[in-house]
Tab-separated table of C-alpha atoms and ligand atoms in Angstrom:
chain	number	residue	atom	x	y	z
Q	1134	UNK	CA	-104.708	-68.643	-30.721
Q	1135	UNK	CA	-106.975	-66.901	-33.069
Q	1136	UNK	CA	-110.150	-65.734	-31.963
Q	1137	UNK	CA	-112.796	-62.779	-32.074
Q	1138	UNK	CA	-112.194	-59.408	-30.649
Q	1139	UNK	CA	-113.600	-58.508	-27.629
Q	1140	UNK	CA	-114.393	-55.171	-26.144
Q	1141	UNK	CA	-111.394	-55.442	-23.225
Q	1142	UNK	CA	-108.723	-56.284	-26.494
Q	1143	UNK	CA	-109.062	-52.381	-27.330
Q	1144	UNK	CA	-106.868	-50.822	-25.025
Q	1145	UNK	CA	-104.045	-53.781	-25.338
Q	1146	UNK	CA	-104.242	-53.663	-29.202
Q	1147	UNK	CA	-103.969	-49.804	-29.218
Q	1148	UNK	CA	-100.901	-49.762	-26.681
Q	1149	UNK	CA	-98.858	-50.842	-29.729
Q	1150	UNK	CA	-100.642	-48.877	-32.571
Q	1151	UNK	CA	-99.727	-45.590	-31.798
Q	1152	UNK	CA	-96.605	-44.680	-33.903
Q	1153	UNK	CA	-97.140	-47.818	-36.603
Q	1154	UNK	CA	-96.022	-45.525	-39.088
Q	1155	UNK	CA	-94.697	-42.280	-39.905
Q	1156	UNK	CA	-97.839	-40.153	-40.077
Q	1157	UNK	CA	-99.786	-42.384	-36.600
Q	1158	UNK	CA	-102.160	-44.896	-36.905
Q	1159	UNK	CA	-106.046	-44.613	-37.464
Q	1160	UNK	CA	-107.033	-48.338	-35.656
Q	1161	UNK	CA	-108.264	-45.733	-32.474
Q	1162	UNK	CA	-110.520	-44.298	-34.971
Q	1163	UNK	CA	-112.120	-47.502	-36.405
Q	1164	UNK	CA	-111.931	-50.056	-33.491
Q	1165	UNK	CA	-115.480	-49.445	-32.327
Q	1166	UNK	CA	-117.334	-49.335	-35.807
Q	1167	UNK	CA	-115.164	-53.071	-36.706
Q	1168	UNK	CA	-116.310	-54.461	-33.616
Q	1169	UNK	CA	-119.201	-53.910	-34.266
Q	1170	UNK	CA	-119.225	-54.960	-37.779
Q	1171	UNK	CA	-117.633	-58.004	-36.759
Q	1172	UNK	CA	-114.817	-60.258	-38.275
Q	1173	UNK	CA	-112.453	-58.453	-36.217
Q	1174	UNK	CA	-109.831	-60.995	-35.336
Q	1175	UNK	CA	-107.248	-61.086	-32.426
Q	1176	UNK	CA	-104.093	-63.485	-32.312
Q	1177	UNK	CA	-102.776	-63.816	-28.665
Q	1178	UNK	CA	-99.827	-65.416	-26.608
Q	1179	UNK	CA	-101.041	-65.104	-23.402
Q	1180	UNK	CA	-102.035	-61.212	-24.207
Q	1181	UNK	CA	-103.289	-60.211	-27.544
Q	1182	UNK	CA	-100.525	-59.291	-29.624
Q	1183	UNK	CA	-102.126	-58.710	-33.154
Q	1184	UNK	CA	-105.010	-58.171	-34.698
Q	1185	UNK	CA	-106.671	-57.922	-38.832
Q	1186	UNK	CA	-110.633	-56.847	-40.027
Q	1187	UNK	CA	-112.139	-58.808	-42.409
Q	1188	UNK	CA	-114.836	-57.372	-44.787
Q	1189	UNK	CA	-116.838	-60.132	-46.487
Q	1190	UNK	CA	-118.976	-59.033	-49.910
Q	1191	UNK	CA	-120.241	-61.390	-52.267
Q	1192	UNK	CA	-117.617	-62.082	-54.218
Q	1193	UNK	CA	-114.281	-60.925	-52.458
Q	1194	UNK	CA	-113.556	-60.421	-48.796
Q	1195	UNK	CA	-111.257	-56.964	-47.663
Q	1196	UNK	CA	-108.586	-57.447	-45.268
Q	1197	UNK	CA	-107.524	-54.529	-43.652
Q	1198	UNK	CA	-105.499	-53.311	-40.594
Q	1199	UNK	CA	-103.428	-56.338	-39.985
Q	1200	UNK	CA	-101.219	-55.080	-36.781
Q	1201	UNK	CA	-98.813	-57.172	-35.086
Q	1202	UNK	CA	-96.696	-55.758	-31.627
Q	1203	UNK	CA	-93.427	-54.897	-32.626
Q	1204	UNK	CA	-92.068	-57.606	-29.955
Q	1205	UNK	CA	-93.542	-60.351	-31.897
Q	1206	UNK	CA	-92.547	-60.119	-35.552
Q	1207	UNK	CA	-91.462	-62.480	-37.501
Q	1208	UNK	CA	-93.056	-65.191	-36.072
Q	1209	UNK	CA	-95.332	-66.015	-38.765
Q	1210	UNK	CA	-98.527	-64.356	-36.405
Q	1211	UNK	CA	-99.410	-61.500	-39.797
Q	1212	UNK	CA	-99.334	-65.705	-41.623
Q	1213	UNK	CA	-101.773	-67.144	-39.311
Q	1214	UNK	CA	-104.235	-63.888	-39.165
Q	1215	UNK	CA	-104.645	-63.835	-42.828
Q	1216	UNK	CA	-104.654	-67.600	-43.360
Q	1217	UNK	CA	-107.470	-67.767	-40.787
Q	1218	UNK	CA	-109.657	-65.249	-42.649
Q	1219	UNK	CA	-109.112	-66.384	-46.111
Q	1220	UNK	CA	-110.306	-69.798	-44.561
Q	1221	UNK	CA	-113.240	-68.307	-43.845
Q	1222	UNK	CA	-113.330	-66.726	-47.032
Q	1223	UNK	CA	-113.175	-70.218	-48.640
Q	1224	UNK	CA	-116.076	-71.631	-46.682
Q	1225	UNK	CA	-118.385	-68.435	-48.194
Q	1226	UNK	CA	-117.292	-69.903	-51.389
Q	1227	UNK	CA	-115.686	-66.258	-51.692
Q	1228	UNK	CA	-113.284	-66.317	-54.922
Q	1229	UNK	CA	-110.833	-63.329	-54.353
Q	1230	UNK	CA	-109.189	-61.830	-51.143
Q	1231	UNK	CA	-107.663	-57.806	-51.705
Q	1232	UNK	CA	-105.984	-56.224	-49.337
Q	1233	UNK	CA	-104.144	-52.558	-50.009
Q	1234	UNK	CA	-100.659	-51.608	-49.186
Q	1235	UNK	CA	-98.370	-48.405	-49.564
Q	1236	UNK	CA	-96.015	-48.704	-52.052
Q	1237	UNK	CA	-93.483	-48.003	-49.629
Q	1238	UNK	CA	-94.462	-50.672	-47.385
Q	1239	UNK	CA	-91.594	-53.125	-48.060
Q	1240	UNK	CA	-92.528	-55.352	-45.194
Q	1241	UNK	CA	-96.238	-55.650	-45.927
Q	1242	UNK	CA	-95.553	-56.160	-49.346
Q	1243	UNK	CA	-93.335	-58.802	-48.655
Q	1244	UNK	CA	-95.920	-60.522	-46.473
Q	1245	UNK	CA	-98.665	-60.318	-49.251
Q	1246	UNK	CA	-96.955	-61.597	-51.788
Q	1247	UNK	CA	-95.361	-64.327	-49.471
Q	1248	UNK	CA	-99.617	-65.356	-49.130
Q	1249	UNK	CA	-99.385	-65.248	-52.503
Q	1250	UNK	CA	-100.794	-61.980	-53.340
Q	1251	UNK	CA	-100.247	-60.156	-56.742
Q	1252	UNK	CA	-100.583	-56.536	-57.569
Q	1253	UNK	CA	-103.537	-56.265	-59.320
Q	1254	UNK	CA	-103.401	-52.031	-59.704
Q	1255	UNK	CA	-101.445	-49.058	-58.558
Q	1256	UNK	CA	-104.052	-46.606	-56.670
Q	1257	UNK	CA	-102.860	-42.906	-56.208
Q	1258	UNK	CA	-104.276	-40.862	-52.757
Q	1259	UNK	CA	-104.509	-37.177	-53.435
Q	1260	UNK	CA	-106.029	-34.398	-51.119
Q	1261	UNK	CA	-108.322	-31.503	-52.516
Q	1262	UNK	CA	-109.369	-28.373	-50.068
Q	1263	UNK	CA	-112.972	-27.424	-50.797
Q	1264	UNK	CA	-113.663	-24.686	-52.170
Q	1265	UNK	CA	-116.903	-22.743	-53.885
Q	1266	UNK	CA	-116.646	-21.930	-57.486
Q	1267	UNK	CA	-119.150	-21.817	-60.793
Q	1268	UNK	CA	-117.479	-23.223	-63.137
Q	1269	UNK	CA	-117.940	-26.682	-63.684
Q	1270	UNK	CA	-119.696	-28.465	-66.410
Q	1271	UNK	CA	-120.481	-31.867	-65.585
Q	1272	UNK	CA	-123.097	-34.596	-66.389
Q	1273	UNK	CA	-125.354	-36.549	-63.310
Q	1274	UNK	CA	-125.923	-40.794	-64.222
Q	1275	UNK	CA	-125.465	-43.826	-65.448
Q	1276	UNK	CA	-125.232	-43.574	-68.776
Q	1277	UNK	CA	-121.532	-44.602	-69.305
Q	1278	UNK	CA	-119.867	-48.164	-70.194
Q	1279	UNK	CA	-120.577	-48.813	-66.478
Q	1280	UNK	CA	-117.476	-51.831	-66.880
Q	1281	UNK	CA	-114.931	-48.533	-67.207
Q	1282	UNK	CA	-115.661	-48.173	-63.284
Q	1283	UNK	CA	-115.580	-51.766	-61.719
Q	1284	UNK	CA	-114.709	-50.679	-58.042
Q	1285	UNK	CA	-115.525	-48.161	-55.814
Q	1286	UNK	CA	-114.042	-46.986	-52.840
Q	1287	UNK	CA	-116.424	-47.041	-49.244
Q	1288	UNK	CA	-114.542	-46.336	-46.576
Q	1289	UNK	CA	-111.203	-46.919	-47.942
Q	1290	UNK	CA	-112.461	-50.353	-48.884
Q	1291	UNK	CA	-112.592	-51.166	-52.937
Q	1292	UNK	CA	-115.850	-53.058	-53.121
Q	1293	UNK	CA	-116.960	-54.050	-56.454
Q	1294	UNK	CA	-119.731	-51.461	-58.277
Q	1295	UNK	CA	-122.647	-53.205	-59.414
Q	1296	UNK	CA	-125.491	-52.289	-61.159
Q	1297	UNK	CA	-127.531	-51.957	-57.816
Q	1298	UNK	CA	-125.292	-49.589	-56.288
Q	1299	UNK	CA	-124.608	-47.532	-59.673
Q	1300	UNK	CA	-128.590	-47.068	-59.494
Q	1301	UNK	CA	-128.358	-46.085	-55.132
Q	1302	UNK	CA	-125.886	-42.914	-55.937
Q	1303	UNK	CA	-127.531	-42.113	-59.247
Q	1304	UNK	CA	-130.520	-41.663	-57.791
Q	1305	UNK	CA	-128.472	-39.187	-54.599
Q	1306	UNK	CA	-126.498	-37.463	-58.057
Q	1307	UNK	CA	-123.532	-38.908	-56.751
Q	1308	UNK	CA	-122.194	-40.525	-59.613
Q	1309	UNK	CA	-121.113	-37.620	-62.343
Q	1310	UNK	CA	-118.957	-37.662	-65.414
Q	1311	UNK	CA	-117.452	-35.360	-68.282
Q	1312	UNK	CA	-117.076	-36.232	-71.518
Q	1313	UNK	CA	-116.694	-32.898	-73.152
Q	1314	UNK	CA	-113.173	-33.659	-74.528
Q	1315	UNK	CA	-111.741	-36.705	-75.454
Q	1316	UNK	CA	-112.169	-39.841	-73.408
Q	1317	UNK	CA	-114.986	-40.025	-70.349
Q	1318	UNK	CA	-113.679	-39.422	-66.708
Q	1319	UNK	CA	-115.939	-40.636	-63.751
Q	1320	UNK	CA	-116.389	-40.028	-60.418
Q	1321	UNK	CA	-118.401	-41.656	-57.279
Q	1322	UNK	CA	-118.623	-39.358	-54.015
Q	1323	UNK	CA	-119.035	-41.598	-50.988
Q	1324	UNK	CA	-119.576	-40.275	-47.111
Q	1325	UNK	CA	-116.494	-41.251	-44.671
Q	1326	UNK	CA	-118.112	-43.523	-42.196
Q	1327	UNK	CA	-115.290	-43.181	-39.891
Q	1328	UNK	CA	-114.657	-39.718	-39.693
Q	1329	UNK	CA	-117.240	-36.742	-40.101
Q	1330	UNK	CA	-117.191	-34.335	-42.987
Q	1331	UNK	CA	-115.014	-36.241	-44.801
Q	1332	UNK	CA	-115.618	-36.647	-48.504
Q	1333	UNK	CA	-114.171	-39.806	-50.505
Q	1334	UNK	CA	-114.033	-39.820	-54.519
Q	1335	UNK	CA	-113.418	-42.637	-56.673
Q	1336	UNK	CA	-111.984	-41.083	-60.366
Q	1337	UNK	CA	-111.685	-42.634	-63.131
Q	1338	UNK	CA	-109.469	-40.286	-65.219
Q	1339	UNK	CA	-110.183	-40.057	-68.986
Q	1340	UNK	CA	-108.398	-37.164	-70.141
Q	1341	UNK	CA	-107.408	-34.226	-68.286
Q	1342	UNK	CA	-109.690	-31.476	-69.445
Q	1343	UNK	CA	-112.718	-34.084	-68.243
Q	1344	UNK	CA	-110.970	-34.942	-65.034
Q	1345	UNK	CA	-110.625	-30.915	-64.532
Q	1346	UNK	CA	-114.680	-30.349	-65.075
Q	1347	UNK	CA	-115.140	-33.010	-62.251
Q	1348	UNK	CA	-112.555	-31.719	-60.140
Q	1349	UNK	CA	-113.728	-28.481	-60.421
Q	1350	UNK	CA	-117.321	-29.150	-59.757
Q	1351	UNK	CA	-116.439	-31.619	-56.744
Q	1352	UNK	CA	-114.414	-28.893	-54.963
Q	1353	UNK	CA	-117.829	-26.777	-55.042
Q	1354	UNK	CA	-119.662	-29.511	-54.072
Q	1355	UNK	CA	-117.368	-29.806	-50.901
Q	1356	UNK	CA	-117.617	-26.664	-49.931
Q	1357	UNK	CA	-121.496	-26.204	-50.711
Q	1358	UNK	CA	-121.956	-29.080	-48.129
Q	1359	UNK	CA	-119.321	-28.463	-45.519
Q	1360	UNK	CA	-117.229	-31.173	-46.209
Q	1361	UNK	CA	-113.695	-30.510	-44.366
Q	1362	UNK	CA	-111.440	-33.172	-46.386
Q	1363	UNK	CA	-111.728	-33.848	-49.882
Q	1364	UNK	CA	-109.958	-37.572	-50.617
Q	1365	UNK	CA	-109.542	-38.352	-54.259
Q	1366	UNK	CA	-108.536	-42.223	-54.937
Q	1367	UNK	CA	-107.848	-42.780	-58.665
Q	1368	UNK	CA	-105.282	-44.662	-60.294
Q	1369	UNK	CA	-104.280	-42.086	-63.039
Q	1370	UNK	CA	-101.192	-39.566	-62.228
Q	1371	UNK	CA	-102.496	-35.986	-62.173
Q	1372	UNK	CA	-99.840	-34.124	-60.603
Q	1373	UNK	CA	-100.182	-31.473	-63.383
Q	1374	UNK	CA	-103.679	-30.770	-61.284
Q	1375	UNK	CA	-102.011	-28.016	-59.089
Q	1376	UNK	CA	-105.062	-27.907	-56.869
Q	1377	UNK	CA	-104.538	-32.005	-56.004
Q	1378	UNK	CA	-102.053	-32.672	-53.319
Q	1379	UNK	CA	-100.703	-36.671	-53.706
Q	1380	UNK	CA	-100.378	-37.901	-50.302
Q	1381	UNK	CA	-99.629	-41.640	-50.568
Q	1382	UNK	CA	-99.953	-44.446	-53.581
Q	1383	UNK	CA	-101.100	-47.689	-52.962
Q	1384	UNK	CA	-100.871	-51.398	-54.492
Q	1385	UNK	CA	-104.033	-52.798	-54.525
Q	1386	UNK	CA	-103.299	-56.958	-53.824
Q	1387	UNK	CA	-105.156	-59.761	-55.020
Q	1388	UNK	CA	-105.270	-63.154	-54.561
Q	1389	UNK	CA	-107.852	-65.589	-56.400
Q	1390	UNK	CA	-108.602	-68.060	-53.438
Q	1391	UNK	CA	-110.237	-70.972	-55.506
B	2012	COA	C1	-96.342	-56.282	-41.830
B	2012	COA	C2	-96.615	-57.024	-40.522
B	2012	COA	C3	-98.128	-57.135	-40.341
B	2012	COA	C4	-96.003	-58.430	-40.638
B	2012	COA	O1	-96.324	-59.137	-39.466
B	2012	COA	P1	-95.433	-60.402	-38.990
B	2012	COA	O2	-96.216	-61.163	-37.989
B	2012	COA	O3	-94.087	-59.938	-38.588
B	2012	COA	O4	-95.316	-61.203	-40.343
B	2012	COA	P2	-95.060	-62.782	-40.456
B	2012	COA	O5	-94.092	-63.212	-39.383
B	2012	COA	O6	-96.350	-63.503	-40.509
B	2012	COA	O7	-94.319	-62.834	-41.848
B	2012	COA	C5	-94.810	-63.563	-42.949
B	2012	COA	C6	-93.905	-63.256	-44.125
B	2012	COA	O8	-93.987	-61.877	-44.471
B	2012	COA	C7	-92.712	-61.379	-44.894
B	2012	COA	N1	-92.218	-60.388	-43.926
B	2012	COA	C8	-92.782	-60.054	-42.748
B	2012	COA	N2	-92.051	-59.093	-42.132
B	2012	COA	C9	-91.019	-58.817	-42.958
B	2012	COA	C10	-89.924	-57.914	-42.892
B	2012	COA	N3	-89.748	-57.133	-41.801
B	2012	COA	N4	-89.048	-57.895	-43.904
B	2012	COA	C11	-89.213	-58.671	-44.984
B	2012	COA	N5	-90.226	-59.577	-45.105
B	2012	COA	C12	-91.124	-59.630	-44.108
B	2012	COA	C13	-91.788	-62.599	-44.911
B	2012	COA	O9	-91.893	-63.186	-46.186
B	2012	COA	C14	-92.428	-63.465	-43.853
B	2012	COA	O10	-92.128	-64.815	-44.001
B	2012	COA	P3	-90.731	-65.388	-43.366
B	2012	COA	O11	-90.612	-64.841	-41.978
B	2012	COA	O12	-90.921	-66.881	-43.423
B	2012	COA	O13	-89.640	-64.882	-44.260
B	2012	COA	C15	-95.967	-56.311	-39.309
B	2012	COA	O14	-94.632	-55.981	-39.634
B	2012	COA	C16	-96.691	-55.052	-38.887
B	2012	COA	O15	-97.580	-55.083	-38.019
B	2012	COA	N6	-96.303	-53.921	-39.497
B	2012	COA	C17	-96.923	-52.631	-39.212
B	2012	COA	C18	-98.322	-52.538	-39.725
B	2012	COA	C19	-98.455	-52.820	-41.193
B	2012	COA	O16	-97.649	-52.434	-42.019
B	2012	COA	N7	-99.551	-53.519	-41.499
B	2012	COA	C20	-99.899	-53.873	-42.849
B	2012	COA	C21	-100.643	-52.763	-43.464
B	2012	COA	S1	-101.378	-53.326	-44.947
């Protein structure tokens, strides 16, 4: 009933992921790059009606884009999907499974914590337009309490920052921070491998005056390289930012699988 995805599985799965919620879908946009990735399951009754990626790292695996055909709801098929990869999960010896949801996702929510899923921490999605300006004063590095910024987000994915990746986007001056004023705000700036010229920015939001110097110097940055979205992930509120435009806020779910 539950099995890998196959190349011929795209155009079924996408029949019923065009309107799966308000703003579209974006499984079109990644079905080719999980495929190939692999760990992209595919429930089926006859035809496949549902499908979930699973992202293994070493110590957590990602779950992401669980889809089931509105026809076949509530049948327990969203159960099985996750069940099977946390199974696999389990055999990797992998202790945590995360998965995010929108706040407003009742029904998701519902499922997760049905699994047995907890929320583990409120992420907020804001939009920034690049755009060139001077003045920014921000520091390039490492040299931080490097526990302050645990995750980072790749691809929309929170995979946990260790010391080998801090040192891969030092070394590209793509981890800054500000500590001018009061307590140290951090950012990562990560490539989009889904969509082109798309920028996404992990913050971790001191105080405000900091966050401003990074904000300020990561607009530049955006438009300097051509960038055409700006995506700021970051689980402080900064709606005072007038330049930040919140789009969505997420619960990020965890579930300790040992
Ligand atoms: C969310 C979704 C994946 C659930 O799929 P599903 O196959 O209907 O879910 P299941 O039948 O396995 O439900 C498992 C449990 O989740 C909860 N649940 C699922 N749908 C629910 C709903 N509409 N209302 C309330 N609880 C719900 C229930 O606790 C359910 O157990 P129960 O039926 O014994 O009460 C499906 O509605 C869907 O594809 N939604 C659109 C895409 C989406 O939101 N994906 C998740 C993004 S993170």
């Amino acid at each position: 009933m539950i099995r890998n995805a196959v190349d011929s599985d795209k155009s079924v799965i996408l029949n019923f992921c065009h309107n799966t919620f308000s703003w579209g879908d974006y499984i079109q946009d990644v079905w080719n790059s999980w495929l190939s990735e692999d760990n992209l399951f595919i429930v089926e009754k006859e035809h496949p009606i549902g499908m979930t990626h699973a992202f293994f790292s070493k110590n957590q695996v990602w779950i992401e884009g669980i889809r089931i055909n509105p026809d076949f709801r509530r049948q327990g098929f969203a159960k099985k999907l996750v069940q099977h990869v946390e199974l696999i999960a389990k055999e990797k010896q992998i202790p945590f499974s995360f998965m995010l949801i929108d706040v407003k996702n009742h029904k998701s929510l519902s499922m997760a914590k049905n699994l047995g899923y907890g929320i583990f921490q409120t992420w907020n999605f804001y939009s920034l337009l690049p755009q060139i300006n001077n003045s920014h004063e921000i520091q390039f590095g490492n040299s931080f309490d490097q526990s302050k910024i645990p995750h980072y987000v790749k691809s929309w994915r929170w995979l946990p920052l260790d010391k080998k990746t801090i040192l891969y986007f030092y070394k590209q001056n793509k981890i800054i921070f500000s500590d001018k004023s009061g307590p140290i705000s951090i950012a990562v700036l990560t490539d989009s491998e889904h969509f082109d010229k798309i920028l996404i920015v992990t913050l971790i939001s001191g105080s405000l005056s900091n966050t401003l110097d990074l904000i300020l110097y990561i607009q530049n940055y955006g438009a300097e390289n051509k960038y055409q979205k700006i995506q700021i992930l970051t689980r402080a509120k900064l709606s005072t930012i007038n330049t930040l435009e919140h789009k969505i806020t997420f619960n990020l779910m965890k579930k300790s699988l040992v």
